[in-house]
mmCIF file of C-alpha atoms in Angstrom:
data_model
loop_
_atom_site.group_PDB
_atom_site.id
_atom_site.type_symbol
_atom_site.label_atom_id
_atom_site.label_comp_id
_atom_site.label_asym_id
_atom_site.label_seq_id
_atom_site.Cartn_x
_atom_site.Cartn_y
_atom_site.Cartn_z
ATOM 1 C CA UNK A 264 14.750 -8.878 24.057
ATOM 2 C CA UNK A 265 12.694 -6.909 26.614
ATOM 3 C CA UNK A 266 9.881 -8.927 27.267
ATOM 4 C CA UNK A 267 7.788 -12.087 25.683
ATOM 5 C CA UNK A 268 4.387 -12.424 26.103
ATOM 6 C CA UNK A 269 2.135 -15.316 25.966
ATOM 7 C CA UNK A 270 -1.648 -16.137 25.683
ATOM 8 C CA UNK A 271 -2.922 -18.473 28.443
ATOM 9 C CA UNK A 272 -6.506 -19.098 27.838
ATOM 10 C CA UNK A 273 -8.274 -17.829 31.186
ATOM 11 C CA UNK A 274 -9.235 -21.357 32.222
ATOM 12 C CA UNK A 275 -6.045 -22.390 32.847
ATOM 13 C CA UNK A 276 -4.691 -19.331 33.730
ATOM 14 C CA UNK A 277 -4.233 -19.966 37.625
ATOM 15 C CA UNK A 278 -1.986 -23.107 37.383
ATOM 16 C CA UNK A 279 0.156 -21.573 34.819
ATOM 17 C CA UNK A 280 0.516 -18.815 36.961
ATOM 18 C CA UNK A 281 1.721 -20.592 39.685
ATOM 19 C CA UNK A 282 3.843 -23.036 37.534
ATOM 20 C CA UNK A 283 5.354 -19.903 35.589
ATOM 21 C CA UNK A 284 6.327 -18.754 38.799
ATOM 22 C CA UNK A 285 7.676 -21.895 40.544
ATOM 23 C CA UNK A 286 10.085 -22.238 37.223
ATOM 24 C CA UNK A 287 11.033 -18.781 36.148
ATOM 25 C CA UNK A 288 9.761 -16.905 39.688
ATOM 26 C CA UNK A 289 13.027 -16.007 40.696
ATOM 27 C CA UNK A 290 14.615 -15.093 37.441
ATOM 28 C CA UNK A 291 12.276 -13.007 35.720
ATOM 29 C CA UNK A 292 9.501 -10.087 36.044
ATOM 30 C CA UNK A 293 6.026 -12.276 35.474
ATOM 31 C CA UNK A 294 2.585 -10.424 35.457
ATOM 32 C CA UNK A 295 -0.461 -10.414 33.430
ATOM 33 C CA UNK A 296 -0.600 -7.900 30.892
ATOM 34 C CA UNK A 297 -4.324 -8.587 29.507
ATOM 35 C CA UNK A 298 -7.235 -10.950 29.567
ATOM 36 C CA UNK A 299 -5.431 -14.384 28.617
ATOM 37 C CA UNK A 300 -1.696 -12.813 28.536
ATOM 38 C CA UNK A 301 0.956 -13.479 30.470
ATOM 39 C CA UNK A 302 4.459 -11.389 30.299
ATOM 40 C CA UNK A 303 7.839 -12.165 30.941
ATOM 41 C CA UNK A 304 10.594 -9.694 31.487
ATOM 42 C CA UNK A 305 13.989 -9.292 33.420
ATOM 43 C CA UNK A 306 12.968 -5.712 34.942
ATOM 44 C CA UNK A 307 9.763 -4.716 35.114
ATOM 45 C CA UNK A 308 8.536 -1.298 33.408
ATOM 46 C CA UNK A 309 8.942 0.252 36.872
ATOM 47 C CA UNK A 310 12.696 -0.622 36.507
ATOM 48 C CA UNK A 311 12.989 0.668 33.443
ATOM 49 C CA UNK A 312 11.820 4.171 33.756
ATOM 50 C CA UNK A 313 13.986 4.616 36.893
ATOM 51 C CA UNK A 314 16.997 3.401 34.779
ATOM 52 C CA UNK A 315 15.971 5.878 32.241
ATOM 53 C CA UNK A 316 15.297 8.883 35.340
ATOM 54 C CA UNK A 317 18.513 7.970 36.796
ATOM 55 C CA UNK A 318 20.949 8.075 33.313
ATOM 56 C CA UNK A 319 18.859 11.550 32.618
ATOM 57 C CA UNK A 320 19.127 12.973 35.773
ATOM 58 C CA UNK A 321 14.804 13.444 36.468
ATOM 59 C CA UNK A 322 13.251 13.123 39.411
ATOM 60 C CA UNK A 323 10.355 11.151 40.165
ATOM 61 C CA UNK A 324 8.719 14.712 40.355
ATOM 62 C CA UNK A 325 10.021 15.602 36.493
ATOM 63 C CA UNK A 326 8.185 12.239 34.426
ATOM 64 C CA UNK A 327 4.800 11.255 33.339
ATOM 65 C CA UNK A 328 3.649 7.366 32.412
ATOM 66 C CA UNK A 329 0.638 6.272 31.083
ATOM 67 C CA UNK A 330 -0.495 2.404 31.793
ATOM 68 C CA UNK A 331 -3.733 0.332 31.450
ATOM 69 C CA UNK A 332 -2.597 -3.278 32.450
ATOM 70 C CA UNK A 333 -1.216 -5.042 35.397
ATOM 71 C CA UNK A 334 2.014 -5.042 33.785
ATOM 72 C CA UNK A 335 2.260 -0.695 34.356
ATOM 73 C CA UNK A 336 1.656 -1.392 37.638
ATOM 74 C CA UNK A 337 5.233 -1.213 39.296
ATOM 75 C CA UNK A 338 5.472 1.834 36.697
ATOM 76 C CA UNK A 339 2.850 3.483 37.664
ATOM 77 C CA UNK A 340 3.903 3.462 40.926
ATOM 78 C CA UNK A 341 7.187 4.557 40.740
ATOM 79 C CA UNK A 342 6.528 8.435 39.572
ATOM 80 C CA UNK A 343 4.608 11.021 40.769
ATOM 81 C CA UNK A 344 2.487 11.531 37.904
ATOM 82 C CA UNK A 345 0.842 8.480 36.885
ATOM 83 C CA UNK A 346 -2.267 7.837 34.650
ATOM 84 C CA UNK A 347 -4.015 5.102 34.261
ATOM 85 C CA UNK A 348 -6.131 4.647 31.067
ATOM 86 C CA UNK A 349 -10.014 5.499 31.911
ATOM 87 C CA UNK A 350 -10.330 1.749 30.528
ATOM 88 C CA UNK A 351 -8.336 0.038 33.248
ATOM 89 C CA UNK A 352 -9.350 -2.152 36.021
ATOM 90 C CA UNK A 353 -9.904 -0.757 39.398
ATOM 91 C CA UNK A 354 -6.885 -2.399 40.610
ATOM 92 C CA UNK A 355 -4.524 -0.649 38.236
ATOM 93 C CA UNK A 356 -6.349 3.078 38.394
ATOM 94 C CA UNK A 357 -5.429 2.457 42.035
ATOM 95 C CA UNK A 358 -2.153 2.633 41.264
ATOM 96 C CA UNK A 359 -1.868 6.079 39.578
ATOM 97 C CA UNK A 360 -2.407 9.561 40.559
ATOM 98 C CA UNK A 361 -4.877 10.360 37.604
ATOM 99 C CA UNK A 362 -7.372 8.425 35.274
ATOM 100 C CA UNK A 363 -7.459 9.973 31.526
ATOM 101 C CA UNK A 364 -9.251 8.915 28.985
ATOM 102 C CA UNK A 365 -6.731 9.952 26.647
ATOM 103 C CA UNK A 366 -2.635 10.344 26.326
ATOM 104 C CA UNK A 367 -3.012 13.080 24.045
ATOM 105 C CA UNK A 368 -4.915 15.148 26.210
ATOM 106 C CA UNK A 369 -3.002 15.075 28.868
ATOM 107 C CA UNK A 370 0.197 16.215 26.843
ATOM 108 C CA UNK A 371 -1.581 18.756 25.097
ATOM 109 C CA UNK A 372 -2.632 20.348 28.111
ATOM 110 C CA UNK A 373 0.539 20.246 29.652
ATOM 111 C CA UNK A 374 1.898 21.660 26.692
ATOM 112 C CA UNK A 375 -0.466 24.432 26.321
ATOM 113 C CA UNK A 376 -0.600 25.377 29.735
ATOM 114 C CA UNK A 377 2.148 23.687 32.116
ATOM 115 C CA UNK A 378 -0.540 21.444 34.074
ATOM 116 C CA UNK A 379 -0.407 18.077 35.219
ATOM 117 C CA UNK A 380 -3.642 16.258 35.933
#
């Protein structure tokens, strides 16, 4: 199991936050991950692709990701090129070094022409 999500309807969403949090806080990964959902993990995404960077051999310098949701957050932060969807909230754009409207493009182009961004 990676992660488990749940739906919390958005009414209720602040105590469950906090009581996720007071139960599970200090065992597992908790963010939002969408209007109403809530996920659970032991690492984050963030954790992941460094596990993944460091049994490769990249750099932060050598990897792309791509999030749209709180939960890409930690990822997006932990690379140097990061794109949030064109979709996102302002919070998580913040988090990345570009804002694409589409995955696709951005590989093609790198593809194609060896450009990031």
């Amino acid at each position: 199991i990676i992660n488990i999500s749940t739906f919390v309807p958005e009414d209720q969403a602040e105590e469950q936050d906090r009581d996720f949090n007071e139960r599970w806080g200090d065992l597992l990964q908790i963010t939002r991950s969408g209007s109403g959902w809530v996920e659970f993990a032991l690492s984050g995404k963030g954790a992941g692709v460094r596990d993944i960077m460091e049994r490769h051999g990249y750099t932060k310098d050598e990897v792309m990701v791509f999030g749209d949701n709180y939960n890409d957050i930690e990822m997006l932060s932990s690379v140097t090129h990061s794109f949030a969807m064109a979709g996102a909230d302002d919070e998580v754009k913040a988090h990345a070094k570009y804002v694409t409207p589409s995955v696709e493009d951005v590989i093609e182009r790198f593809l194609n022409t060896g450009e990031i961004g």
